[in-house]
Coordinates of C-alpha atoms in Angstrom, one line a residue:
Chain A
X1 CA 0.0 0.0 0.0
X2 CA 1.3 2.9 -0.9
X3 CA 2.6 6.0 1.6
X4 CA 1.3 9.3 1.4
X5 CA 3.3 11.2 -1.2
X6 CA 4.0 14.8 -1.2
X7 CA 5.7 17.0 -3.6
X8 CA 8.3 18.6 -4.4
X9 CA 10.2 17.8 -1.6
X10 CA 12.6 20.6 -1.6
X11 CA 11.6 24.3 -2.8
X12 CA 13.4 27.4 -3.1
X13 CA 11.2 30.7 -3.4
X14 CA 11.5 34.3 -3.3
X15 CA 10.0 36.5 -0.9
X16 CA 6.7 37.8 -2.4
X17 CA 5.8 34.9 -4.6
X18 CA 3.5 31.8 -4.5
X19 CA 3.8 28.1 -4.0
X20 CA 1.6 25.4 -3.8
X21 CA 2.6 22.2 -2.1
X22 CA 0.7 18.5 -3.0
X23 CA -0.6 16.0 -0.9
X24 CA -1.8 12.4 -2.4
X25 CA -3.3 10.4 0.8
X26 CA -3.2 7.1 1.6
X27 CA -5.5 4.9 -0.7
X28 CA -9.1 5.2 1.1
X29 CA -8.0 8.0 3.4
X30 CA -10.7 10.4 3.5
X31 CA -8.9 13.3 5.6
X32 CA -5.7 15.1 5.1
X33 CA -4.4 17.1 7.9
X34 CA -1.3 20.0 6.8
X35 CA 1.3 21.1 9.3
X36 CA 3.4 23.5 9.8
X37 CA 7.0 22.5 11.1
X38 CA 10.1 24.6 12.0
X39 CA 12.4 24.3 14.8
X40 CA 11.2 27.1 17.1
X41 CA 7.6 26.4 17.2
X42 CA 7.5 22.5 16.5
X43 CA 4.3 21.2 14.9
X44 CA 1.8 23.6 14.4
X45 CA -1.7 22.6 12.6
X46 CA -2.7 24.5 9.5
X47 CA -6.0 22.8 8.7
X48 CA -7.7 19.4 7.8
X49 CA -9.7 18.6 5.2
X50 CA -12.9 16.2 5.0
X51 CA -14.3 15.4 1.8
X52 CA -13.6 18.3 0.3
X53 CA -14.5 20.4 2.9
X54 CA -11.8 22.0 5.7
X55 CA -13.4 20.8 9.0
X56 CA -11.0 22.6 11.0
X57 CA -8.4 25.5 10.8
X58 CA -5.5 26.4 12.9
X59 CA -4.5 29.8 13.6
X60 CA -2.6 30.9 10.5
X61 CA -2.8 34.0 8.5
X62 CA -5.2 34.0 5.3
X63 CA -1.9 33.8 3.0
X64 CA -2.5 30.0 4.0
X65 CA -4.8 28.2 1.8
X66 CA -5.7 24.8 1.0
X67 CA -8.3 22.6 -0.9
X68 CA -8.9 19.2 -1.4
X69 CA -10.3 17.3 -4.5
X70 CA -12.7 14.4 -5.0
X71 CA -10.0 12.1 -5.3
X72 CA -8.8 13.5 -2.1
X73 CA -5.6 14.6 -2.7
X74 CA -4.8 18.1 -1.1
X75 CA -2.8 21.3 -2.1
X76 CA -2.0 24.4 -0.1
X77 CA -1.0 27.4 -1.5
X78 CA 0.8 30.4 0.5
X79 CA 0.8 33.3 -1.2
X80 CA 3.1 36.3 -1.1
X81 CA 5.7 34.5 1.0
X82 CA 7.4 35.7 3.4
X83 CA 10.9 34.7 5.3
X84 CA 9.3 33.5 8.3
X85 CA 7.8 31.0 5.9
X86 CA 10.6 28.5 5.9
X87 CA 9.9 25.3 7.3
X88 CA 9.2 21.7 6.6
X89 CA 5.9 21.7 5.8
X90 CA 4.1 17.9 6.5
X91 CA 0.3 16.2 5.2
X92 CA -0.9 13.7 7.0
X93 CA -3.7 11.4 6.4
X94 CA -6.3 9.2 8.1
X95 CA -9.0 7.0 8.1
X96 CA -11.7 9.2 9.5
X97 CA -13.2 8.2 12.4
X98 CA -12.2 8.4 16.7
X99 CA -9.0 7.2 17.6
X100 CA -7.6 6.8 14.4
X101 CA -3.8 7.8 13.8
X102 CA -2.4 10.1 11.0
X103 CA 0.1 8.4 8.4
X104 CA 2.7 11.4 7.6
X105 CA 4.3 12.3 4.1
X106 CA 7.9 13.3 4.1
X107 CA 7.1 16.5 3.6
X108 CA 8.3 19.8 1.5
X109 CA 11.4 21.6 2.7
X110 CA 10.3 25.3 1.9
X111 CA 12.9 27.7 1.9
X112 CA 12.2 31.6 1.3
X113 CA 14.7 33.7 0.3
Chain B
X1 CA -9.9 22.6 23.3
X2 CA -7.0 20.7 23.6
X3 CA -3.1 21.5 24.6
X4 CA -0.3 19.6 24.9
X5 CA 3.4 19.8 27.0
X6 CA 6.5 17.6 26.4
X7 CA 8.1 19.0 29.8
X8 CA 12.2 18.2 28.2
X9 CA 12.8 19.7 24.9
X10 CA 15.8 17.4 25.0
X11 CA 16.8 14.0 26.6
X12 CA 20.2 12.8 26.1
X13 CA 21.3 9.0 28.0
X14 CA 24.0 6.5 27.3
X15 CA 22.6 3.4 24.9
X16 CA 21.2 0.6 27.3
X17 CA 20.1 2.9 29.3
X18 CA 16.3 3.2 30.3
X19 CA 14.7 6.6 29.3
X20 CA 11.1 8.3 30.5
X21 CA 9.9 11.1 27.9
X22 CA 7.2 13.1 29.8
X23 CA 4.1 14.6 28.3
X24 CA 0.9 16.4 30.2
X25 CA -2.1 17.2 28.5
X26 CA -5.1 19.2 28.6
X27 CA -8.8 18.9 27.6
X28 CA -12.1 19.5 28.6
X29 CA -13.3 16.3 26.7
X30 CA -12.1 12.6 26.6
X31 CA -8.6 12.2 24.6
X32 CA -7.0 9.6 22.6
X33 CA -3.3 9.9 22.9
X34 CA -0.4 9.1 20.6
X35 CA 3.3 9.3 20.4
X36 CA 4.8 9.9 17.2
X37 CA 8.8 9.2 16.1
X38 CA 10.4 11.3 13.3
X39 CA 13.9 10.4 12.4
X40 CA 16.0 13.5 10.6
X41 CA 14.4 14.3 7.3
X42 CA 11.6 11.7 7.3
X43 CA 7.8 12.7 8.2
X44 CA 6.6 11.1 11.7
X45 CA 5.5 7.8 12.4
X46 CA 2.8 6.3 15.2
X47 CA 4.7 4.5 18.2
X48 CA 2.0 3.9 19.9
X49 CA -1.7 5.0 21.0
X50 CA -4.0 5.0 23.9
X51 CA -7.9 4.8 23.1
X52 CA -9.6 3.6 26.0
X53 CA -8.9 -0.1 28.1
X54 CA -6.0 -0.9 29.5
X55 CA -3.9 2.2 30.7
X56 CA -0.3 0.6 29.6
X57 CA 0.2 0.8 26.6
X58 CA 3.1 -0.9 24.3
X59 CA 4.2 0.0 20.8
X60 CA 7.0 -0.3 18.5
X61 CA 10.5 -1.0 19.1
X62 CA 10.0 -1.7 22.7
X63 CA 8.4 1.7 23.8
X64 CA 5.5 1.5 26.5
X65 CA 4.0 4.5 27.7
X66 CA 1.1 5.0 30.4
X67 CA -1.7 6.6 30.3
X68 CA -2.9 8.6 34.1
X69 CA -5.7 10.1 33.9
X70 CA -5.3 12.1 37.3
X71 CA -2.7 13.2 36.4
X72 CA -3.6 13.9 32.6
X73 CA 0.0 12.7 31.4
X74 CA 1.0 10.0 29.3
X75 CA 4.4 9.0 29.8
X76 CA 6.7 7.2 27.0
X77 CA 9.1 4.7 28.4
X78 CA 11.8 2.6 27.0
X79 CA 13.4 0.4 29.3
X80 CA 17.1 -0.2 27.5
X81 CA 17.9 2.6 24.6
X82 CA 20.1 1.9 21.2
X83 CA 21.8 4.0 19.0
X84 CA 19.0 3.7 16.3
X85 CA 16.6 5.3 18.8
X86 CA 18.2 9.0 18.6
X87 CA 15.0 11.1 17.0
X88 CA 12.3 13.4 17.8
X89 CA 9.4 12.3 19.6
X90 CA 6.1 14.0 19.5
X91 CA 3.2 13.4 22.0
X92 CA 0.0 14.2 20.6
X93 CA -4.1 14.5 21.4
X94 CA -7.1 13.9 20.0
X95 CA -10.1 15.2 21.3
X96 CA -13.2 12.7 21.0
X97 CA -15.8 15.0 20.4
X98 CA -15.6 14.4 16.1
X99 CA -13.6 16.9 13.8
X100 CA -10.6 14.5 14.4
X101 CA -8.4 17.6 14.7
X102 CA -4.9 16.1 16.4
X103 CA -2.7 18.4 18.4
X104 CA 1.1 18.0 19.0
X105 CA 3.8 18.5 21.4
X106 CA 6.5 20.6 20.9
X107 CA 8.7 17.3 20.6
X108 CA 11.4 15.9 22.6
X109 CA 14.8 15.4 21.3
X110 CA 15.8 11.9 22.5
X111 CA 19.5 11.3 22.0
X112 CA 21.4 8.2 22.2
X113 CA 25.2 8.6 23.4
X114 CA 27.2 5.1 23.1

């Protein structure tokens, strides 16, 4: 069974532009999750997605955006980036229901410069 | 809502060693609880979770953790490190209450000295 997959792994961007990170869940994974990782602030939760819908959102400007497809798979976008934008950026998915742990990508290395 | 503390941002202990990686929570609803592994460049993988039942819990490579609820911690344990082991280790929540929205420690750097 295949992992969840997440591309590019590595991207270099200049301040001010746009990027958009994919996410391809686990086969029969209904939600993705996105995170935000760096070394001063850990894992920090962007949002999660639910059939196409984001079911919840974590406290990140508006320059953070995501959507999910009917197949599932999930992009975020952050627009007019900024330098405080570098991070490791990870998906997760899961099998939605209680209890049920999140498989991880190996997520996108994001640097801004 | 839910929060989460991993009380040592960084562990370090000779290999053989045993080694206690402490997390407290908070909620205002039931939890499930999980500890995650992430080894340098590499996303994070389950170690273990608590759902309900049994309040010791075991996972992979031979981590254990405990699950208090008085004391709303849940404690990872290993009783004999190796080198291999050196990683970040995340303790995380799940509130029970639907939306499935997991929340994460700030991690603990475990590291392995031979």
């Amino acid at each position: 069974k295949a992992g969840v997959t997440q591309t590019p792994r590595y991207l270099i961007k200049t301040r001010g532009q746009q990027v958009t990170l994919s996410c391809s869940p686990i086969s029969g994974h209904r939600s993705v999750s996105w995170y935000q990782q760096t070394p001063g602030q850990g894992l920090q939760f962007l949002f999660e997605y639910f059939s196409e819908t984001q079911r919840n959102k974590g406290n990140f400007p508006g320059r953070f955006s995501g959507r999910q497809f009917s197949n599932s798979r999930s992009e975020m976008n952050v627009s007019t980036l900024e330098l405080g934008d570098s991070a490791l950026y990870l998906c997760a998915s899961s099998f939605p229901g209680d209890g049920t742990e999140a498989f991880f990508g190996q997520g996108t290395r994001l640097t801004v410069v | 809502a839910q929060s989460v503390t991993q009380l040592d941002s960084q562990v370090p202990v000779f290999e053989e060693a045993p080694v206690e990686l402490r997390c407290n929570y908070s909620s205002s609803v039931s939890v499930y609880l999980f500890w995650y592994v992430q080894y340098p460049n590499q996303g994070l993988q389950l170690l273990l979770k608590y759902l309900s039942g049994s309040t010791l819990v075991k996972g992979i490579n031979g981590f254990e953790a405990e699950f208090n609820k008085s004391q709303t911690s849940f404690h990872l344990r290993k009783p004999s490190v190796h080198i291999s082991d050196t990683a970040e280790y995340f303790c995380a929540v799940m509130g029970n209450t639907g939306g499935f929205k997991t929340i994460f420690g700030a991690g603990t750097r475990l590291f392995v000295k031979a």
